[in-house]
XYZ file of C-alpha atoms in Angstrom:
726
model
C -0.166 -0.104 -0.153
C 1.126 3.286 -0.936
C 3.646 5.529 1.803
C 0.617 8.184 3.384
C 2.613 11.278 3.899
C 1.344 13.327 6.894
C 0.263 16.736 5.914
C 0.884 19.954 8.075
C 4.632 19.646 8.506
C 6.653 19.352 5.612
C 3.616 22.160 4.566
C 4.815 24.722 6.646
C 8.649 23.554 6.588
C 7.726 25.174 3.300
C 5.423 28.500 3.417
C 7.708 29.471 7.110
C 10.729 30.916 6.128
C 12.793 30.230 9.493
C 11.985 27.319 9.524
C 14.524 23.969 8.331
C 13.365 20.924 7.578
C 13.861 18.141 9.693
C 16.535 15.004 9.897
C 14.110 12.816 10.793
C 10.178 12.416 10.472
C 9.703 13.726 13.683
C 5.917 15.219 13.970
C 5.150 18.214 15.659
C 1.670 19.409 16.103
C -1.343 17.085 14.606
C -2.123 19.525 11.413
C 1.782 17.513 10.256
C 0.469 15.678 8.583
C 4.158 14.746 7.789
C 7.530 15.859 6.857
C 9.196 13.939 3.561
C 12.572 13.078 4.802
C 11.391 9.669 6.865
C 14.043 8.440 8.406
C 14.406 5.520 10.082
C 17.432 4.302 12.648
C 18.545 1.081 12.565
C 20.648 -0.205 15.796
C 23.584 -1.833 14.133
C 27.546 -1.757 13.337
C 27.949 0.471 10.497
C 28.078 4.280 8.376
C 26.497 6.573 8.514
C 24.965 6.924 5.582
C 22.213 9.918 3.659
C 19.392 8.386 1.342
C 21.271 4.706 1.790
C 23.954 6.428 -1.004
C 27.467 4.929 -1.806
C 28.296 9.067 -2.937
C 30.123 11.558 0.048
C 27.941 14.274 1.902
C 27.625 16.941 1.853
C 29.314 17.255 4.473
C 32.276 15.904 3.064
C 31.839 17.792 0.315
C 31.968 21.320 1.824
C 35.739 20.505 3.432
C 36.125 21.113 0.190
C 34.486 24.683 -0.624
C 35.476 27.992 0.773
C 33.800 28.805 3.528
C 34.000 32.707 4.368
C 34.714 32.808 8.483
C 34.914 36.281 10.402
C 35.631 36.574 13.671
C 35.105 39.701 16.174
C 38.179 38.460 17.091
C 40.169 39.950 14.585
C 39.508 43.212 15.102
C 40.284 43.013 18.395
C 43.652 43.593 20.416
C 44.198 40.141 23.159
C 46.351 39.105 25.379
C 48.958 36.611 23.873
C 47.950 34.265 26.140
C 45.007 33.934 25.491
C 46.875 33.395 21.649
C 49.144 30.595 22.730
C 46.345 28.916 24.453
C 44.127 29.383 21.276
C 46.926 27.909 19.273
C 47.757 25.057 21.624
C 44.062 24.561 21.088
C 43.941 24.397 17.498
C 46.116 22.078 17.184
C 44.397 19.610 19.754
C 41.678 20.276 17.941
C 43.952 19.216 14.387
C 45.519 16.475 15.798
C 42.554 14.471 16.692
C 40.527 15.349 13.752
C 43.166 14.014 12.326
C 43.327 10.330 13.939
C 39.332 9.944 13.543
C 40.182 10.145 9.876
C 41.700 6.494 10.266
C 39.098 5.356 12.522
C 36.090 3.054 11.690
C 33.180 4.692 13.057
C 30.106 3.083 14.347
C 26.698 2.563 15.762
C 24.007 3.816 13.752
C 22.604 3.720 10.090
C 20.020 5.650 9.213
C 18.108 5.751 5.937
C 15.724 8.129 3.487
C 12.477 8.301 1.580
C 11.398 4.811 1.586
C 7.987 3.403 0.545
C 6.390 -0.037 0.842
C 3.811 -0.712 -1.866
C 2.387 -4.037 -3.464
C 5.091 -6.691 -3.055
C 7.991 -4.170 -3.389
C 10.108 -0.928 -1.178
C 11.035 2.209 -3.771
C 13.979 3.949 -2.184
C 17.420 5.346 -3.307
C 20.452 2.892 -3.587
C 23.853 5.588 -4.869
C 22.249 7.575 -7.598
C 19.997 5.188 -8.594
C 15.386 5.328 -7.965
C 14.870 0.905 -7.304
C 12.557 -1.468 -5.807
C 13.286 -4.711 -4.581
C 10.602 -7.530 -3.297
C 12.798 -7.696 -0.014
C 13.420 -4.456 1.556
C 16.509 -6.658 4.015
C 18.199 -6.886 0.585
C 19.772 -4.448 -0.559
C 21.759 -6.404 -3.234
C 19.093 -7.578 -5.161
C 16.909 -4.468 -6.615
C 16.010 -3.269 -10.323
C 17.451 0.225 -11.316
C 14.321 2.207 -12.732
C 16.047 5.502 -12.730
C 19.761 6.917 -12.222
C 19.571 10.149 -10.552
C 22.884 11.064 -12.783
C 20.489 11.926 -16.375
C 19.616 15.509 -14.424
C 23.022 17.089 -14.421
C 22.286 17.524 -10.016
C 24.643 18.098 -8.186
C 24.741 15.714 -5.766
C 20.860 14.684 -6.019
C 19.422 12.948 -3.731
C 15.237 11.437 -3.848
C 13.083 13.301 -0.974
C 9.401 11.916 -1.286
C 8.606 8.337 -3.694
C 5.052 8.297 -4.632
C 3.735 5.063 -6.309
C 0.362 4.850 -8.390
C -2.792 2.768 -7.529
C -1.384 -0.469 -10.198
C 1.962 -0.041 -9.988
C 2.226 1.248 -13.421
C 3.972 4.262 -12.584
C 6.322 6.213 -9.797
C 6.623 9.755 -9.111
C 9.973 11.191 -7.059
C 10.945 14.317 -5.314
C 14.002 15.092 -5.975
C 16.357 17.421 -4.509
C 19.574 18.674 -3.838
C 21.386 20.276 -0.366
C 22.052 23.210 -1.562
C 18.297 24.361 -2.939
C 14.753 23.502 -1.270
C 14.142 23.278 -4.865
C 12.618 19.852 -6.297
C 12.611 18.296 -9.555
C 9.616 15.060 -9.915
C 10.344 12.803 -12.353
C 7.343 9.912 -13.436
C 9.558 6.597 -14.458
C 6.737 4.377 -16.516
C 7.068 1.081 -14.573
C 8.172 -1.641 -16.794
C 10.156 -4.610 -18.490
C 12.365 -0.632 -19.307
C 11.204 1.996 -16.721
C 11.257 4.540 -18.630
C 10.880 8.331 -17.628
C 8.143 9.773 -18.746
C 7.631 13.215 -17.560
C 9.729 15.318 -15.621
C 7.894 18.926 -13.606
C 10.323 21.463 -11.625
C 9.189 23.091 -8.751
C 6.696 20.711 -7.206
C 5.592 20.725 -3.726
C 3.609 18.057 -2.156
C 2.573 15.374 -5.237
C -0.063 12.604 -4.979
C -1.673 9.364 -7.420
C -5.319 8.617 -7.661
C -7.372 6.719 -10.554
C -9.726 7.584 -12.062
C -13.256 5.847 -13.528
C -11.263 4.251 -16.374
C -8.353 3.024 -14.617
C -6.333 5.824 -15.219
C -3.112 7.273 -12.925
C -3.466 10.957 -12.809
C -0.256 12.585 -10.672
C -1.621 16.049 -8.702
C 0.524 18.273 -7.917
C 1.668 21.420 -6.554
C 3.143 24.271 -7.708
C 5.616 26.133 -5.859
C 7.424 29.659 -6.874
C 9.883 31.307 -4.892
C 8.695 29.981 -2.083
C 4.974 30.098 -2.491
C 2.910 27.346 -3.236
C -0.703 28.396 -4.623
C -1.417 26.737 -8.319
C -2.566 22.329 -8.482
C -2.317 20.507 -11.499
C -3.279 16.703 -12.479
C -1.266 15.154 -15.511
C -2.299 11.894 -17.103
C 1.006 9.537 -19.290
C 1.027 7.490 -21.401
C -1.466 7.528 -25.121
C -3.825 9.934 -23.662
C -0.917 12.434 -22.119
C -2.091 15.938 -20.037
C -0.802 18.214 -17.807
C -3.679 21.750 -16.557
C -3.497 23.852 -13.802
C -6.663 23.476 -12.077
C -6.502 25.637 -8.837
C -4.788 28.425 -7.645
C -4.809 30.460 -4.678
C -5.220 34.460 -4.799
C -4.453 34.765 -1.880
C -1.095 35.488 -1.341
C -0.267 34.529 2.743
C -1.781 31.936 1.793
C -0.536 28.355 0.339
C -1.435 24.813 -0.979
C -0.472 21.106 0.003
C -1.941 18.141 -1.185
C -3.148 14.822 0.852
C -4.491 12.145 0.068
C -6.606 10.592 2.854
C -5.206 7.250 3.988
C -7.210 4.825 2.641
C -6.918 6.615 -0.574
C -10.590 7.328 -1.035
C -10.103 11.197 -1.016
C -7.129 14.058 -2.199
C -7.203 16.878 0.367
C -5.836 20.350 -1.611
C -4.805 22.440 2.612
C -5.247 25.706 2.558
C -3.555 27.408 5.195
C -2.309 30.207 6.789
C -0.374 30.139 10.595
C -4.012 30.519 11.595
C -6.918 28.868 8.932
C -7.015 26.623 6.753
C -9.611 25.116 3.546
C -10.205 21.942 3.120
C -11.132 21.228 -0.846
C -12.112 17.786 -1.792
C -11.355 15.818 -4.812
C -12.754 11.717 -5.542
C -11.043 9.587 -6.142
C -13.025 7.721 -7.746
C -14.183 11.233 -10.123
C -10.525 12.382 -10.102
C -11.903 15.259 -13.291
C -14.880 16.092 -10.992
C -14.681 19.453 -10.189
C -13.578 19.430 -6.054
C -15.986 20.193 -3.505
C -14.809 22.163 -0.777
C -15.840 20.770 2.805
C -15.849 24.359 4.336
C -14.597 28.394 3.414
C -12.636 29.717 5.512
C -12.772 30.984 8.689
C -9.881 33.654 9.984
C -8.730 31.633 12.787
C -10.040 28.406 12.720
C -7.513 25.591 11.538
C -9.065 22.078 10.480
C -7.597 19.108 8.630
C -9.874 15.917 7.171
C -8.589 12.165 7.057
C -12.277 9.608 5.510
C -13.587 6.572 7.343
C -16.883 4.375 5.485
C -18.432 7.504 4.304
C -17.906 10.301 7.478
C -15.317 12.871 7.186
C -12.971 13.185 11.362
C -11.937 16.703 11.744
C -9.321 17.838 13.581
C -10.698 21.646 14.299
C -10.131 24.229 16.415
C -13.611 25.505 16.450
C -15.934 27.022 19.283
C -14.909 26.784 22.490
C -12.138 26.534 24.230
C -10.466 26.860 21.033
C -7.490 24.114 21.115
C -8.176 21.006 18.776
C -10.940 18.864 18.636
C -11.878 16.076 16.929
C -15.741 16.129 14.804
C -17.043 14.211 12.550
C -19.854 14.655 10.666
C -21.053 12.629 6.311
C -19.522 13.311 3.977
C -21.544 14.087 1.234
C -22.778 17.154 4.266
C -19.060 18.418 4.777
C -20.642 22.156 5.807
C -19.407 22.799 9.753
C -22.536 23.239 10.154
C -23.421 19.788 10.216
C -20.071 18.892 12.486
C -20.807 16.373 15.440
C -17.989 16.407 18.272
C -16.097 12.807 18.258
C -13.422 13.630 20.589
C -11.824 16.727 23.317
C -8.744 17.020 24.694
C -7.620 17.494 27.845
C -6.431 21.359 28.876
C -2.148 21.768 27.361
C -2.045 18.585 25.925
C -0.929 19.203 22.067
C -2.682 16.538 18.648
C 1.004 15.474 17.687
C -0.453 13.197 14.446
C -3.463 11.098 14.193
C -4.379 8.029 12.541
C -7.182 5.939 11.243
C -7.461 2.221 10.406
C -10.633 1.058 9.776
C -12.000 0.350 13.799
C -9.863 2.722 15.135
C -8.469 5.990 15.191
C -5.690 6.801 16.533
C -4.479 10.521 18.675
C -0.604 11.377 19.727
C -0.843 13.454 22.202
C 1.825 15.512 25.139
C -0.077 16.281 28.096
C 2.337 18.043 30.963
C 5.071 17.290 28.614
C 5.050 13.572 28.805
C 3.988 11.822 25.777
C 0.394 9.788 25.944
C -0.705 7.419 22.285
C -5.439 7.790 22.960
C -6.823 4.468 20.646
C -10.231 5.346 19.785
C -12.406 1.817 18.791
C -15.313 3.842 16.623
C -17.151 0.995 16.860
C -17.914 1.414 20.675
C -16.574 4.324 20.734
C -14.125 3.208 24.003
C -10.598 5.301 24.387
C -7.756 3.594 25.857
C -5.756 5.696 27.065
C -1.716 4.745 27.285
C 1.171 6.507 28.746
C 4.626 6.085 26.847
C 7.697 5.918 28.965
C 8.671 9.297 30.215
C 12.757 9.386 28.405
C 10.929 9.844 24.566
C 10.790 12.788 23.894
C 9.257 12.717 20.488
C 6.918 10.254 17.884
C 7.981 9.042 14.137
C 5.153 8.611 12.828
C 5.781 4.689 10.167
C 4.485 3.970 7.347
C 1.388 1.142 8.219
C -0.219 -0.713 6.326
C -1.296 -3.694 7.937
C -5.367 -2.815 9.877
C -4.596 -4.834 12.855
C -1.557 -2.990 14.282
C -0.151 1.105 15.044
C 3.429 0.747 15.313
C 5.596 3.905 15.168
C 8.499 5.678 17.294
C 9.704 7.269 20.138
C 13.388 9.304 20.688
C 14.390 12.203 22.770
C 17.611 13.898 22.275
C 19.793 11.678 23.094
C 18.917 8.641 22.428
C 17.682 6.368 18.765
C 14.550 5.952 18.116
C 12.881 2.642 19.711
C 10.058 0.757 17.372
C 6.527 -0.035 19.664
C 3.324 -1.257 18.176
C -0.650 -0.891 19.251
C -1.913 -4.484 18.088
C -5.241 -4.634 18.092
C -6.909 -7.355 18.227
C -4.865 -7.825 21.860
C -4.844 -3.750 23.218
C -1.912 -3.861 23.918
C 1.367 -1.641 23.075
C 4.436 -3.585 22.050
C 7.909 -2.699 22.555
C 10.566 -3.798 20.595
C 12.643 -6.579 22.494
C 16.463 -7.029 22.180
C 19.301 -4.655 23.854
C 18.559 -1.585 26.142
C 20.314 1.226 25.390
C 23.120 1.881 27.706
C 22.097 6.000 27.786
C 19.363 4.603 29.878
C 20.760 3.464 32.181
C 24.077 6.279 32.879
C 22.069 9.404 31.918
C 18.098 10.722 33.333
C 15.995 13.080 32.215
C 13.962 15.624 33.827
C 11.015 17.607 34.042
C 10.118 21.008 35.202
C 9.553 23.929 35.117
C 10.275 27.801 35.482
C 7.522 30.645 36.671
C 7.493 33.526 33.969
C 7.388 37.084 35.527
C 3.491 37.331 34.896
C 3.834 33.621 37.282
C 3.237 31.325 33.900
C 4.624 27.495 34.551
C 7.318 26.776 31.401
C 7.648 23.733 31.197
C 11.753 22.487 31.006
C 13.161 19.537 29.929
C 16.637 18.456 31.411
C 19.140 15.589 31.032
C 22.903 14.838 32.106
C 24.432 12.338 33.157
C 23.690 10.079 36.591
C 26.772 10.207 38.530
C 27.770 13.960 38.052
C 28.612 15.251 40.408
C 28.180 19.486 40.964
C 26.004 20.224 39.289
C 26.617 23.649 39.431
C 30.055 22.945 37.786
C 29.208 20.858 34.846
C 28.338 22.689 31.029
C 25.431 23.681 30.161
C 23.358 23.728 27.263
C 20.188 25.525 26.612
C 18.335 25.422 23.335
C 14.913 27.339 22.245
C 12.506 27.848 19.636
C 9.546 30.008 20.175
C 7.316 31.113 16.949
C 4.927 30.109 15.543
C 3.582 27.215 17.218
C 5.969 24.692 16.826
C 7.876 22.598 19.280
C 11.252 22.376 19.577
C 12.770 19.831 17.589
C 13.635 17.277 19.912
C 14.669 14.893 17.502
C 17.910 12.215 18.276
C 20.796 14.559 17.125
C 24.228 12.102 17.775
C 25.652 15.018 17.909
C 23.976 15.870 21.924
C 24.205 12.497 23.183
C 27.587 12.877 22.831
C 28.506 16.322 25.247
C 25.653 14.518 27.680
C 27.986 11.882 27.890
C 30.794 14.727 28.131
C 29.593 15.846 31.508
C 27.345 18.308 29.725
C 24.003 19.097 31.140
C 21.381 19.399 27.687
C 18.349 22.270 28.698
C 15.117 21.894 26.347
C 13.177 25.215 27.639
C 9.314 24.889 25.836
C 8.005 29.164 25.642
C 5.463 30.538 24.458
C 5.050 30.559 21.260
C 5.884 26.925 20.369
C 3.719 24.772 20.295
C 4.035 22.537 23.418
C 0.788 23.328 26.030
C -1.041 23.686 22.595
C -2.853 26.728 20.223
C -2.369 28.850 23.371
C 0.626 28.877 24.029
C 1.238 29.242 20.830
C -1.020 32.315 21.028
C 0.510 34.337 23.650
C 4.035 33.814 21.961
C 3.160 35.894 18.908
C 2.481 39.596 17.386
C 2.251 40.861 21.064
C 2.911 38.250 23.272
C 6.675 37.862 21.101
C 8.214 38.937 24.863
C 5.974 36.917 27.208
C 9.004 34.070 24.911
C 11.944 36.150 26.061
C 11.237 36.081 30.014
C 9.859 32.545 29.505
C 14.298 32.083 28.418
C 14.581 34.343 31.019
C 12.761 32.551 34.036
C 13.855 29.324 32.632
C 18.157 29.946 32.317
C 17.405 32.431 36.152
C 15.361 29.005 36.931
C 18.287 26.431 35.925
C 20.681 28.088 37.812
C 19.034 28.662 40.557
C 18.363 24.729 41.086
C 21.576 23.566 41.136
C 22.342 23.301 37.170
C 25.494 25.055 35.385
C 26.338 28.439 36.278
C 26.853 31.546 34.229
C 30.144 31.546 33.213
C 29.625 27.904 32.052
C 26.296 28.641 30.310
C 25.531 28.499 26.131
C 22.733 29.389 24.242
C 21.426 27.286 21.072
C 18.940 28.202 18.120
C 17.966 27.928 14.621
C 16.283 30.699 12.760
C 13.435 31.868 14.453
C 14.966 30.832 17.522
C 17.812 33.658 17.017
C 14.961 36.035 17.980
C 13.900 35.108 21.353
C 18.077 33.994 21.340
C 19.465 38.022 20.260
C 16.895 38.949 22.657
C 18.345 38.485 25.356
C 21.476 38.632 24.618
C 20.363 42.485 23.933
C 18.725 42.168 27.621
C 20.737 39.610 30.442
C 23.732 38.642 28.737
C 25.521 38.397 31.809
C 23.050 34.549 31.799
C 25.038 33.415 29.208
C 28.606 31.990 28.790
C 28.958 31.015 24.489
C 25.692 30.731 21.666
C 25.241 29.397 18.372
C 23.667 30.304 16.337
C 22.313 28.041 12.704
C 20.893 30.585 9.550
C 19.370 33.363 12.599
C 16.488 35.137 12.182
C 17.857 38.170 13.539
C 16.795 42.101 11.449
C 12.880 41.078 12.677
C 11.756 44.906 11.228
C 13.915 45.580 8.569
C 13.208 42.202 7.165
C 8.631 42.320 7.822
C 8.768 46.374 6.242
C 9.925 44.661 3.238
C 7.221 42.961 0.773
C 9.291 42.627 -1.722
C 10.364 38.764 0.245
C 8.925 35.373 -0.999
C 7.447 34.898 2.364
C 7.316 38.100 4.475
C 3.252 38.302 3.479
C 2.839 34.498 4.813
C 4.716 35.582 8.674
C 2.318 39.203 9.229
C -0.230 36.522 11.418
C 3.313 35.962 13.091
C 5.571 38.839 13.593
C 2.396 41.355 13.656
C 2.327 44.444 9.978
C 5.278 47.206 11.487
C 4.114 48.844 7.013
C 0.853 50.019 8.443
C 0.876 49.422 12.304
C 2.630 51.469 14.280
C 1.261 49.523 17.436
C 3.521 46.459 15.816
C 6.150 47.994 14.901
C 7.214 49.906 17.855
C 6.724 46.334 19.709
C 8.591 44.524 17.375
C 11.412 47.439 18.028
C 11.565 46.420 21.749
C 12.821 42.540 21.312
C 14.144 42.639 17.788
C 18.105 41.696 17.443
C 19.745 43.524 15.538
C 17.675 47.208 16.490
C 17.947 47.169 20.460
C 22.097 46.251 20.222
C 24.237 47.938 22.353
C 27.873 48.319 24.473
C 28.177 46.247 26.461
C 29.619 43.075 27.177
C 28.782 40.403 24.936
C 28.272 36.368 25.806
C 30.828 35.080 22.242
C 28.914 34.973 19.410
C 28.951 31.862 16.933
C 26.766 31.637 13.334
C 26.492 29.165 10.614
C 24.734 31.553 7.613
C 23.555 30.058 4.269
C 24.701 31.272 1.210
C 22.655 30.929 -0.793
C 19.003 31.549 1.962
C 15.466 32.540 0.553
C 13.748 32.193 4.103
C 16.306 34.294 5.996
C 18.678 36.846 3.725
C 21.810 37.017 4.418
C 21.832 41.144 3.930
C 20.288 40.267 7.658
C 23.219 38.559 9.264
C 25.638 40.132 8.557
C 24.169 44.175 9.451
C 23.536 42.138 12.818
C 27.167 40.854 12.420
C 28.559 43.803 11.723
C 26.347 46.534 14.376
C 27.310 43.475 17.088
C 31.263 44.021 16.356
C 31.045 48.027 15.991
C 29.067 47.953 19.171
C 31.753 45.006 21.362
C 34.936 47.858 19.988
C 32.890 50.836 21.509
C 33.083 48.725 24.969
C 36.045 47.238 25.041
C 37.325 50.974 23.799
C 35.530 52.631 26.896
C 36.588 49.568 29.144
C 39.644 50.011 28.636
C 42.695 48.142 28.191
C 42.879 44.025 29.760
C 39.168 43.985 28.333
C 38.664 40.759 27.259
C 36.903 40.549 24.361
C 34.063 38.457 23.082
C 34.718 36.225 19.980
C 32.290 36.515 17.566
C 32.514 34.324 14.923
C 30.585 34.242 11.586
C 30.643 31.337 9.081
C 29.103 31.962 5.985
C 28.508 28.253 4.280
C 27.677 27.719 0.085
C 24.118 26.671 -1.521
C 20.666 28.372 -0.506
C 19.607 26.432 1.922
C 18.234 27.300 5.547
C 19.112 23.886 7.169
C 21.648 21.783 6.787
C 21.331 19.609 9.951
C 23.735 16.445 9.524
C 26.375 18.510 8.437
C 28.838 17.150 10.490
C 31.434 20.785 8.787
C 29.153 22.553 11.036
C 28.680 20.314 14.174
C 32.103 19.570 14.260
C 32.982 23.366 14.583
C 29.276 24.323 16.828
C 31.251 22.070 19.289
C 35.585 23.491 19.172
C 33.876 26.609 19.458
C 32.042 26.146 22.761
C 34.658 24.385 24.259
C 36.737 26.740 23.518
C 34.851 29.556 24.493
C 33.928 27.668 27.582
C 37.379 26.857 28.530
C 37.466 23.197 27.863
C 38.572 20.003 27.294
C 37.282 18.337 23.786
C 39.952 15.554 23.225
C 36.950 13.562 24.422
C 34.122 14.274 23.447
C 35.890 14.179 19.949
C 37.281 10.282 20.357
C 33.282 10.153 21.169
C 31.621 11.742 18.101
C 34.294 9.451 15.789
C 30.332 6.515 16.957
C 29.456 8.645 14.827
C 30.467 11.218 12.112
C 32.801 10.936 9.881
C 35.475 13.385 9.229
């Protein structure tokens, strides 16, 4: 059965200019119906691979591409002993790197973009799209298409869809250097051949019409905007036509095929409002049917079962998600009947529909749950998942009797679980227990913000750590778009914990960890709530004996850079070092520039400073670039991407230049002997927003943190050899 990708995370990935790709298929909220970066992580002795390819990874290529790094210390006087110390650290780092290059790595294999359909598994092997009858036999496969024919630089398969009767397969292909995607259609025969190629495709799905003809629906993306829907046929009756265009530039269009393949849904959405049209899977040439016209502030997402629509929506009070249903032939909102409500402060992570059951994946009080609803008798079984788990990874599933999924945390790789409907029980994957279970602790604490709000935190550290106040602390934050702080498994995070670090994830307002209201309380003219939450979290950590300011580092990517940059301006004494990736630092000037691709889509998150003086003045209060001043700052390492369309490089460079000037002015006023912070801007080639698995980036950031906090890095780089190929 064809893999059913889930909807909204994929749409957000393209529609939010400050959001990077996810390394794993980690669903951040139910309207996340899908990230095509579906990965399985196997525990086995092998090399860490990307898309089952033998080609070099992007990080290996990046070592041979000159990047531009600028350090503020290039312009400031530094004591000779500090220079000598830096040189010694550099020598130690290079010795470790040289040593690691000659040693094998082990432990984790990452496999991307895989689809099961009929008796075959479709995936990428080397530079080819292939299929095999046995998913475990990677040496016995049939080559369907060689990606090198596209003349792209190191292409990889991003997403695969197989036509219902397996006459065609479509694959979306990208490179790490660009977000542009090419969709190829391959005819499956004794001699597979490429039938068509479409540029700039965002989402795509197959249906079969009443004449048994395969129809490919796809959306076209231009300048990061996705407004047009096309449908195409191939073979003797070849045609390609546009049949829907969204006129409102603040909305984004995404396709989703219901799990039973009965309806193709056209989802039109912005950050707070959605509208869904249905294409009958049996009559795909008929005009689409509107479920409910968009209502400002109302979000809804649709699944189907037995001629009924199941609608996850925030309509009504409270304005959090609830599950409703209605007959498929009477889909308007006045016919929606309440079916299931969530507890307060519950985040709906995902929903999966089966023949006789509906499964809800939930987060409540920062813990994960699965609710299994019996559709025959409306029974509900709620399962509390292991306390170490921080995120779900949804599995491809064609078995109506079982619901498989994976659980993971930042320091623990995914582990498989299966809920078996017949037994009414959750079964855990057997095998060796990960040693991190016994050697580390996960704590869930709360900080009190200025207005009395309780802000959840998730903390990891070694169980045998003594005197935690003297241990280094790495704080993570995001706090925007109603998106959860990413807590998928990252090998380097595990290595840091093994090396004695404390990791703290702060789930501040503006994110989505406590539901839709948590997001609403941290956007527009409530953005400063997120800053107050972050400040409270760090002070609470220090107050409870977790590290101290001189050993505290803060890290964020994309829109998380807003809160980090704001905290560096308002309370720099709380931090020693900061690492940022593709950070959003110039909110005011970016939102004033309507010529940028996605400014209009961002108005409901940041406000409209061009036409609303209240919004303009409020943004000025927290915008990192606007509030730089002569004072002592923590050391800052920024990774930026040369052709990033989501966060323009110009804003990052302007921020760095202004920060450098402020530091130099403060150093001049302070006098001789002042130890200036190190500010590094590392500009990487390419047009992607975030290359999360870049080994070069990871090692550069870790090296920076160890040097700035005065730590011995030998052990951490020795341990990284298990996971990263240097």
